mmCIF file of C-alpha atoms in Angstrom:
data_model
loop_
_atom_site.group_PDB
_atom_site.id
_atom_site.type_symbol
_atom_site.label_atom_id
_atom_site.label_comp_id
_atom_site.label_asym_id
_atom_site.label_seq_id
_atom_site.Cartn_x
_atom_site.Cartn_y
_atom_site.Cartn_z
ATOM 1 C CA UNK A 1 34.711 23.914 85.584
ATOM 2 C CA UNK A 2 38.506 23.276 85.742
ATOM 3 C CA UNK A 3 41.055 25.951 84.387
ATOM 4 C CA UNK A 4 44.682 25.590 84.004
ATOM 5 C CA UNK A 5 46.874 28.406 83.760
ATOM 6 C CA UNK A 6 49.668 27.569 81.258
ATOM 7 C CA UNK A 7 52.925 29.459 81.350
ATOM 8 C CA UNK A 8 55.336 30.060 78.442
ATOM 9 C CA UNK A 9 58.257 32.140 77.706
ATOM 10 C CA UNK A 10 58.777 30.956 73.975
ATOM 11 C CA UNK A 11 61.877 28.618 75.002
ATOM 12 C CA UNK A 12 62.557 24.806 73.582
ATOM 13 C CA UNK A 13 60.317 23.839 76.614
ATOM 14 C CA UNK A 14 57.033 25.478 74.432
ATOM 15 C CA UNK A 15 55.444 23.025 72.307
ATOM 16 C CA UNK A 16 55.841 20.354 74.865
ATOM 17 C CA UNK A 17 54.242 22.602 77.817
ATOM 18 C CA UNK A 18 51.093 23.048 75.005
ATOM 19 C CA UNK A 19 51.161 19.059 74.781
ATOM 20 C CA UNK A 20 51.290 18.701 78.412
ATOM 21 C CA UNK A 21 48.582 21.030 78.928
ATOM 22 C CA UNK A 22 46.435 19.613 76.150
ATOM 23 C CA UNK A 23 46.770 16.233 77.894
ATOM 24 C CA UNK A 24 45.550 17.551 81.108
ATOM 25 C CA UNK A 25 42.812 19.916 79.461
ATOM 26 C CA UNK A 26 41.338 16.655 77.957
ATOM 27 C CA UNK A 27 41.092 14.550 81.198
ATOM 28 C CA UNK A 28 40.194 17.799 83.519
ATOM 29 C CA UNK A 29 37.756 19.526 80.407
ATOM 30 C CA UNK A 30 39.276 22.505 82.110
ATOM 31 C CA UNK A 31 39.391 25.937 80.131
ATOM 32 C CA UNK A 32 43.191 26.794 79.535
ATOM 33 C CA UNK A 33 44.617 30.237 79.701
ATOM 34 C CA UNK A 34 48.021 30.862 78.230
ATOM 35 C CA UNK A 35 50.010 33.496 79.747
ATOM 36 C CA UNK A 36 53.314 34.991 78.720
ATOM 37 C CA UNK A 37 55.335 37.614 80.693
ATOM 38 C CA UNK A 38 56.649 40.309 79.205
ATOM 39 C CA UNK A 39 60.290 41.486 80.483
ATOM 40 C CA UNK A 40 59.835 44.761 83.299
ATOM 41 C CA UNK A 41 60.929 47.877 81.264
ATOM 42 C CA UNK A 42 63.900 49.165 82.776
ATOM 43 C CA UNK A 43 63.150 52.459 83.667
ATOM 44 C CA UNK A 44 66.909 53.322 85.978
ATOM 45 C CA UNK A 45 68.443 53.857 82.395
ATOM 46 C CA UNK A 46 67.002 56.929 81.318
ATOM 47 C CA UNK A 47 66.252 58.736 84.570
ATOM 48 C CA UNK A 48 69.519 58.469 85.807
ATOM 49 C CA UNK A 49 71.627 61.897 86.306
ATOM 50 C CA UNK A 50 74.264 62.535 83.970
ATOM 51 C CA UNK A 51 74.487 66.167 84.836
ATOM 52 C CA UNK A 52 78.243 65.518 86.181
ATOM 53 C CA UNK A 53 79.091 63.884 82.906
ATOM 54 C CA UNK A 54 77.597 66.136 80.256
ATOM 55 C CA UNK A 55 76.370 69.014 79.587
ATOM 56 C CA UNK A 56 72.365 69.648 79.662
ATOM 57 C CA UNK A 57 71.624 69.917 75.773
ATOM 58 C CA UNK A 58 73.624 66.559 75.500
ATOM 59 C CA UNK A 59 71.836 65.006 78.527
ATOM 60 C CA UNK A 60 68.230 65.630 77.208
ATOM 61 C CA UNK A 61 69.726 64.328 73.740
ATOM 62 C CA UNK A 62 71.099 61.032 75.325
ATOM 63 C CA UNK A 63 67.810 60.944 77.535
ATOM 64 C CA UNK A 64 65.507 61.322 74.556
ATOM 65 C CA UNK A 65 67.262 58.318 72.785
ATOM 66 C CA UNK A 66 67.428 56.278 75.687
ATOM 67 C CA UNK A 67 63.561 56.931 75.825
ATOM 68 C CA UNK A 68 62.986 55.917 72.057
ATOM 69 C CA UNK A 69 65.320 52.566 72.269
ATOM 70 C CA UNK A 70 63.200 51.423 75.308
ATOM 71 C CA UNK A 71 59.976 52.222 73.832
ATOM 72 C CA UNK A 72 61.418 50.119 70.545
ATOM 73 C CA UNK A 73 62.182 47.429 72.875
ATOM 74 C CA UNK A 74 58.595 47.320 74.296
ATOM 75 C CA UNK A 75 57.069 47.056 70.758
ATOM 76 C CA UNK A 76 59.644 44.261 70.096
ATOM 77 C CA UNK A 77 58.538 42.318 73.044
ATOM 78 C CA UNK A 78 55.026 42.550 72.413
ATOM 79 C CA UNK A 79 55.543 41.403 68.916
ATOM 80 C CA UNK A 80 57.323 38.144 70.308
ATOM 81 C CA UNK A 81 54.705 37.891 73.016
ATOM 82 C CA UNK A 82 51.796 38.111 70.421
ATOM 83 C CA UNK A 83 53.870 35.405 68.331
ATOM 84 C CA UNK A 84 54.909 33.234 71.357
ATOM 85 C CA UNK A 85 50.735 33.330 72.075
ATOM 86 C CA UNK A 86 49.807 32.345 68.568
ATOM 87 C CA UNK A 87 52.084 29.325 68.028
ATOM 88 C CA UNK A 88 50.655 28.257 71.502
ATOM 89 C CA UNK A 89 47.308 28.881 70.686
ATOM 90 C CA UNK A 90 47.680 27.031 66.978
ATOM 91 C CA UNK A 91 49.325 23.906 69.200
ATOM 92 C CA UNK A 92 46.482 23.507 71.758
ATOM 93 C CA UNK A 93 43.781 23.610 68.817
ATOM 94 C CA UNK A 94 45.708 21.080 66.709
ATOM 95 C CA UNK A 95 45.867 18.421 69.844
ATOM 96 C CA UNK A 96 42.335 18.486 69.219
ATOM 97 C CA UNK A 97 40.449 19.768 72.799
ATOM 98 C CA UNK A 98 37.039 19.739 72.039
ATOM 99 C CA UNK A 99 35.031 22.024 74.252
ATOM 100 C CA UNK A 100 37.417 23.874 75.852
ATOM 101 C CA UNK A 101 38.095 27.351 75.541
ATOM 102 C CA UNK A 102 41.608 28.581 74.984
ATOM 103 C CA UNK A 103 42.487 32.320 76.180
ATOM 104 C CA UNK A 104 46.022 34.553 76.021
ATOM 105 C CA UNK A 105 47.240 36.965 77.354
ATOM 106 C CA UNK A 106 50.632 38.701 78.249
ATOM 107 C CA UNK A 107 51.195 41.072 80.963
ATOM 108 C CA UNK A 108 54.159 42.765 82.876
ATOM 109 C CA UNK A 109 55.172 41.956 86.166
ATOM 110 C CA UNK A 110 56.453 38.519 87.799
ATOM 111 C CA UNK A 111 54.842 35.571 86.734
ATOM 112 C CA UNK A 112 54.900 34.131 90.641
ATOM 113 C CA UNK A 113 52.830 37.044 91.133
ATOM 114 C CA UNK A 114 50.572 36.356 87.843
ATOM 115 C CA UNK A 115 50.215 32.525 89.530
ATOM 116 C CA UNK A 116 48.658 34.441 92.694
ATOM 117 C CA UNK A 117 46.284 36.662 90.896
ATOM 118 C CA UNK A 118 44.890 33.424 89.167
ATOM 119 C CA UNK A 119 45.028 31.241 91.978
ATOM 120 C CA UNK A 120 40.709 31.708 92.798
ATOM 121 C CA UNK A 121 40.236 30.781 89.166
ATOM 122 C CA UNK A 122 42.737 28.160 88.050
ATOM 123 C CA UNK A 123 43.168 24.737 89.595
ATOM 124 C CA UNK A 124 46.676 23.609 87.880
ATOM 125 C CA UNK A 125 49.212 25.274 86.641
ATOM 126 C CA UNK A 126 51.503 23.713 83.593
ATOM 127 C CA UNK A 127 55.118 25.309 83.351
ATOM 128 C CA UNK A 128 58.344 24.013 81.878
ATOM 129 C CA UNK A 129 61.102 22.401 83.457
ATOM 130 C CA UNK A 130 63.700 25.053 82.301
ATOM 131 C CA UNK A 131 62.849 28.178 80.902
ATOM 132 C CA UNK A 132 64.793 30.764 78.321
ATOM 133 C CA UNK A 133 67.610 31.753 80.703
ATOM 134 C CA UNK A 134 68.063 28.530 82.366
ATOM 135 C CA UNK A 135 71.824 27.015 81.526
ATOM 136 C CA UNK A 136 71.201 23.911 80.180
ATOM 137 C CA UNK A 137 74.889 22.804 80.297
ATOM 138 C CA UNK A 138 74.532 22.815 83.859
ATOM 139 C CA UNK A 139 71.234 21.306 84.278
ATOM 140 C CA UNK A 140 70.037 23.860 85.962
ATOM 141 C CA UNK A 141 65.975 24.518 86.469
ATOM 142 C CA UNK A 142 64.374 27.357 85.131
ATOM 143 C CA UNK A 143 64.424 30.848 87.496
ATOM 144 C CA UNK A 144 60.687 31.019 87.728
ATOM 145 C CA UNK A 145 60.113 27.331 88.461
ATOM 146 C CA UNK A 146 60.599 27.376 92.368
ATOM 147 C CA UNK A 147 58.958 30.808 92.747
ATOM 148 C CA UNK A 148 55.842 29.114 91.173
ATOM 149 C CA UNK A 149 56.031 26.483 92.986
ATOM 150 C CA UNK A 150 56.634 27.579 96.191
ATOM 151 C CA UNK A 151 53.414 30.393 95.521
ATOM 152 C CA UNK A 152 50.757 28.202 94.030
ATOM 153 C CA UNK A 153 48.277 26.714 96.326
ATOM 154 C CA UNK A 154 47.358 24.455 93.449
ATOM 155 C CA UNK A 155 49.192 21.556 91.716
ATOM 156 C CA UNK A 156 52.140 22.231 89.690
ATOM 157 C CA UNK A 157 52.614 20.129 86.240
ATOM 158 C CA UNK A 158 56.108 20.578 85.032
ATOM 159 C CA UNK A 159 56.657 19.697 81.630
ATOM 160 C CA UNK A 160 59.378 17.851 80.788
ATOM 161 C CA UNK A 161 61.694 18.246 77.241
ATOM 162 C CA UNK A 162 59.184 16.323 75.178
ATOM 163 C CA UNK A 163 55.447 15.071 75.646
ATOM 164 C CA UNK A 164 54.851 11.378 75.548
ATOM 165 C CA UNK A 165 51.384 9.417 76.197
ATOM 166 C CA UNK A 166 50.678 9.028 80.362
ATOM 167 C CA UNK A 167 49.942 5.677 81.021
ATOM 168 C CA UNK A 168 51.813 4.928 84.269
ATOM 169 C CA UNK A 169 52.670 7.576 87.279
ATOM 170 C CA UNK A 170 54.503 6.982 90.333
ATOM 171 C CA UNK A 171 53.854 8.776 93.357
ATOM 172 C CA UNK A 172 56.648 9.219 95.352
ATOM 173 C CA UNK A 173 55.294 8.891 98.978
ATOM 174 C CA UNK A 174 57.161 10.192 102.446
ATOM 175 C CA UNK A 175 53.887 10.373 104.411
ATOM 176 C CA UNK A 176 54.487 14.040 104.728
ATOM 177 C CA UNK A 177 51.530 16.698 104.238
ATOM 178 C CA UNK A 178 52.196 17.490 100.507
ATOM 179 C CA UNK A 179 52.443 13.901 99.882
ATOM 180 C CA UNK A 180 49.610 13.147 101.271
ATOM 181 C CA UNK A 181 48.049 15.695 99.454
ATOM 182 C CA UNK A 182 49.445 14.233 96.097
ATOM 183 C CA UNK A 183 48.248 10.908 96.569
ATOM 184 C CA UNK A 184 44.138 12.392 97.607
ATOM 185 C CA UNK A 185 44.700 14.389 94.216
ATOM 186 C CA UNK A 186 45.539 10.916 92.535
ATOM 187 C CA UNK A 187 42.819 8.962 94.152
ATOM 188 C CA UNK A 188 39.799 12.094 93.423
ATOM 189 C CA UNK A 189 41.117 13.907 90.142
ATOM 190 C CA UNK A 190 39.951 12.666 86.479
ATOM 191 C CA UNK A 191 43.557 13.402 85.795
ATOM 192 C CA UNK A 192 44.482 9.676 87.357
ATOM 193 C CA UNK A 193 41.406 7.851 85.599
ATOM 194 C CA UNK A 194 42.795 5.021 84.016
ATOM 195 C CA UNK A 195 46.392 5.698 85.062
ATOM 196 C CA UNK A 196 48.417 2.604 86.295
ATOM 197 C CA UNK A 197 49.685 3.927 89.430
ATOM 198 C CA UNK A 198 52.745 2.906 91.792
ATOM 199 C CA UNK A 199 52.921 4.243 95.373
ATOM 200 C CA UNK A 200 56.342 4.301 96.076
ATOM 201 C CA UNK A 201 57.719 5.029 99.795
ATOM 202 C CA UNK A 202 61.303 4.851 99.908
ATOM 203 C CA UNK A 203 63.648 4.049 103.085
ATOM 204 C CA UNK A 204 62.794 3.144 106.533
ATOM 205 C CA UNK A 205 59.781 4.745 107.975
ATOM 206 C CA UNK A 206 58.165 5.968 111.087
ATOM 207 C CA UNK A 207 55.333 4.272 112.141
ATOM 208 C CA UNK A 208 53.275 7.185 111.491
ATOM 209 C CA UNK A 209 54.226 7.513 107.931
ATOM 210 C CA UNK A 210 53.730 3.412 107.287
ATOM 211 C CA UNK A 211 50.065 4.467 108.615
ATOM 212 C CA UNK A 212 49.616 7.463 106.345
ATOM 213 C CA UNK A 213 51.088 4.911 103.379
ATOM 214 C CA UNK A 214 48.491 2.045 104.161
ATOM 215 C CA UNK A 215 45.821 4.793 103.943
ATOM 216 C CA UNK A 216 46.880 6.341 100.956
ATOM 217 C CA UNK A 217 46.740 3.165 99.297
ATOM 218 C CA UNK A 218 43.375 2.776 100.911
ATOM 219 C CA UNK A 219 42.165 5.749 99.421
ATOM 220 C CA UNK A 220 43.096 5.278 95.854
ATOM 221 C CA UNK A 221 41.784 1.401 95.495
ATOM 222 C CA UNK A 222 38.298 2.895 96.985
ATOM 223 C CA UNK A 223 38.805 5.414 94.252
ATOM 224 C CA UNK A 224 38.846 2.507 91.611
ATOM 225 C CA UNK A 225 42.499 3.501 90.734
ATOM 226 C CA UNK A 226 44.904 0.376 89.410
ATOM 227 C CA UNK A 227 47.503 0.838 92.422
ATOM 228 C CA UNK A 228 50.790 -1.446 93.512
ATOM 229 C CA UNK A 229 52.721 -0.486 96.776
ATOM 230 C CA UNK A 230 56.528 -0.517 96.635
ATOM 231 C CA UNK A 231 58.903 -0.198 99.500
ATOM 232 C CA UNK A 232 62.236 -0.415 98.708
ATOM 233 C CA UNK A 233 65.431 0.410 100.878
ATOM 234 C CA UNK A 234 67.721 3.143 99.930
ATOM 235 C CA UNK A 235 68.146 6.789 99.395
ATOM 236 C CA UNK A 236 64.848 8.357 97.631
ATOM 237 C CA UNK A 237 67.653 10.470 95.196
ATOM 238 C CA UNK A 238 69.066 7.286 93.568
ATOM 239 C CA UNK A 239 66.241 4.940 94.024
ATOM 240 C CA UNK A 240 63.504 6.752 92.609
ATOM 241 C CA UNK A 241 65.171 7.772 89.013
ATOM 242 C CA UNK A 242 65.864 4.120 89.337
ATOM 243 C CA UNK A 243 61.967 2.897 89.721
ATOM 244 C CA UNK A 244 60.947 5.271 87.057
ATOM 245 C CA UNK A 245 63.009 4.148 84.394
ATOM 246 C CA UNK A 246 62.223 0.347 85.532
ATOM 247 C CA UNK A 247 58.560 1.008 85.118
ATOM 248 C CA UNK A 248 58.726 3.080 82.147
ATOM 249 C CA UNK A 249 56.529 5.803 83.933
ATOM 250 C CA UNK A 250 55.839 8.391 82.309
ATOM 251 C CA UNK A 251 54.572 10.939 85.348
ATOM 252 C CA UNK A 252 56.159 11.486 88.789
ATOM 253 C CA UNK A 253 54.124 12.891 91.671
ATOM 254 C CA UNK A 254 55.389 14.135 94.518
ATOM 255 C CA UNK A 255 54.794 16.902 97.206
ATOM 256 C CA UNK A 256 57.466 19.578 96.729
ATOM 257 C CA UNK A 257 58.594 19.678 100.454
ATOM 258 C CA UNK A 258 59.790 17.031 102.607
ATOM 259 C CA UNK A 259 58.188 16.777 106.436
ATOM 260 C CA UNK A 260 60.589 19.325 108.242
ATOM 261 C CA UNK A 261 58.930 22.746 108.787
ATOM 262 C CA UNK A 262 62.162 24.079 108.850
ATOM 263 C CA UNK A 263 62.230 23.323 105.391
ATOM 264 C CA UNK A 264 59.288 24.964 104.321
ATOM 265 C CA UNK A 265 60.418 27.993 102.571
ATOM 266 C CA UNK A 266 62.431 26.075 100.303
ATOM 267 C CA UNK A 267 61.816 23.887 97.787
ATOM 268 C CA UNK A 268 62.971 20.409 99.168
ATOM 269 C CA UNK A 269 66.702 19.267 97.577
ATOM 270 C CA UNK A 270 65.233 15.810 97.111
ATOM 271 C CA UNK A 271 62.615 17.284 95.029
ATOM 272 C CA UNK A 272 64.722 19.902 93.144
ATOM 273 C CA UNK A 273 67.191 17.120 92.431
ATOM 274 C CA UNK A 274 64.234 14.706 91.156
ATOM 275 C CA UNK A 275 62.842 17.232 88.971
ATOM 276 C CA UNK A 276 66.260 17.828 87.127
ATOM 277 C CA UNK A 277 67.252 14.158 86.778
ATOM 278 C CA UNK A 278 64.090 12.546 85.954
ATOM 279 C CA UNK A 279 63.263 12.981 81.961
ATOM 280 C CA UNK A 280 59.618 12.921 82.628
ATOM 281 C CA UNK A 281 57.381 15.460 83.603
ATOM 282 C CA UNK A 282 56.325 16.118 87.144
ATOM 283 C CA UNK A 283 53.277 16.938 89.130
ATOM 284 C CA UNK A 284 53.857 18.595 92.084
ATOM 285 C CA UNK A 285 52.108 19.626 95.389
ATOM 286 C CA UNK A 286 52.917 22.092 98.371
#
């Protein structure tokens, strides 16, 4: 059975993350694990050497107070995590995902490390476009998002601010390995059953990319998908959002990386721009 790893930090995206996860869980009939990462406990503060500033007795008193303070912070963080996870479970149960198990977990550490740890048992990651500490005024993405995309071996569903029923999807296709993986997933996964799919290839393409586009179209049609191929000219960063808006698509599907191997250590700039500007969920593939 498919399993979904749902990452939440209690930000304003929390409810939307659960709604997107519920949509995916219904289609995949996959169990859900909701994961919340606790902030790392800083130990440097109360392990610092104050012997050159204050006396021994005062230093011991200060260290004791710092330890007590950090313990209090940990209790508050755990209480907050419990509340976030209970709210997430309630939201998922209210969405009516019958026959699906929901587990919740709070743990210390880095989110990217946890995603790697769950790779063997979870096949889809759901995360918000922006986290608790993101700069909304400047439109920055969440700090964990790129790390998760770079780490995950599985598709990453990046939730938009609000969920809307998904009936139409655009697959941004450039012929690269991650785009081919995205098209193959759309052809084989029940996540895409019944959706209208626009296979979008923007700009001038090489002969090899054209052949990959034909192969992707054939694969989708053989799988019974309702697919239309679109090859407009122009800049992908400008044209793709225009097509998404014109077609009223509710899901953008794309590779996280372009074709250049030199860029494999970083999420592609086009990908970053589209995740930031398109106001719909984005399903990303490495």
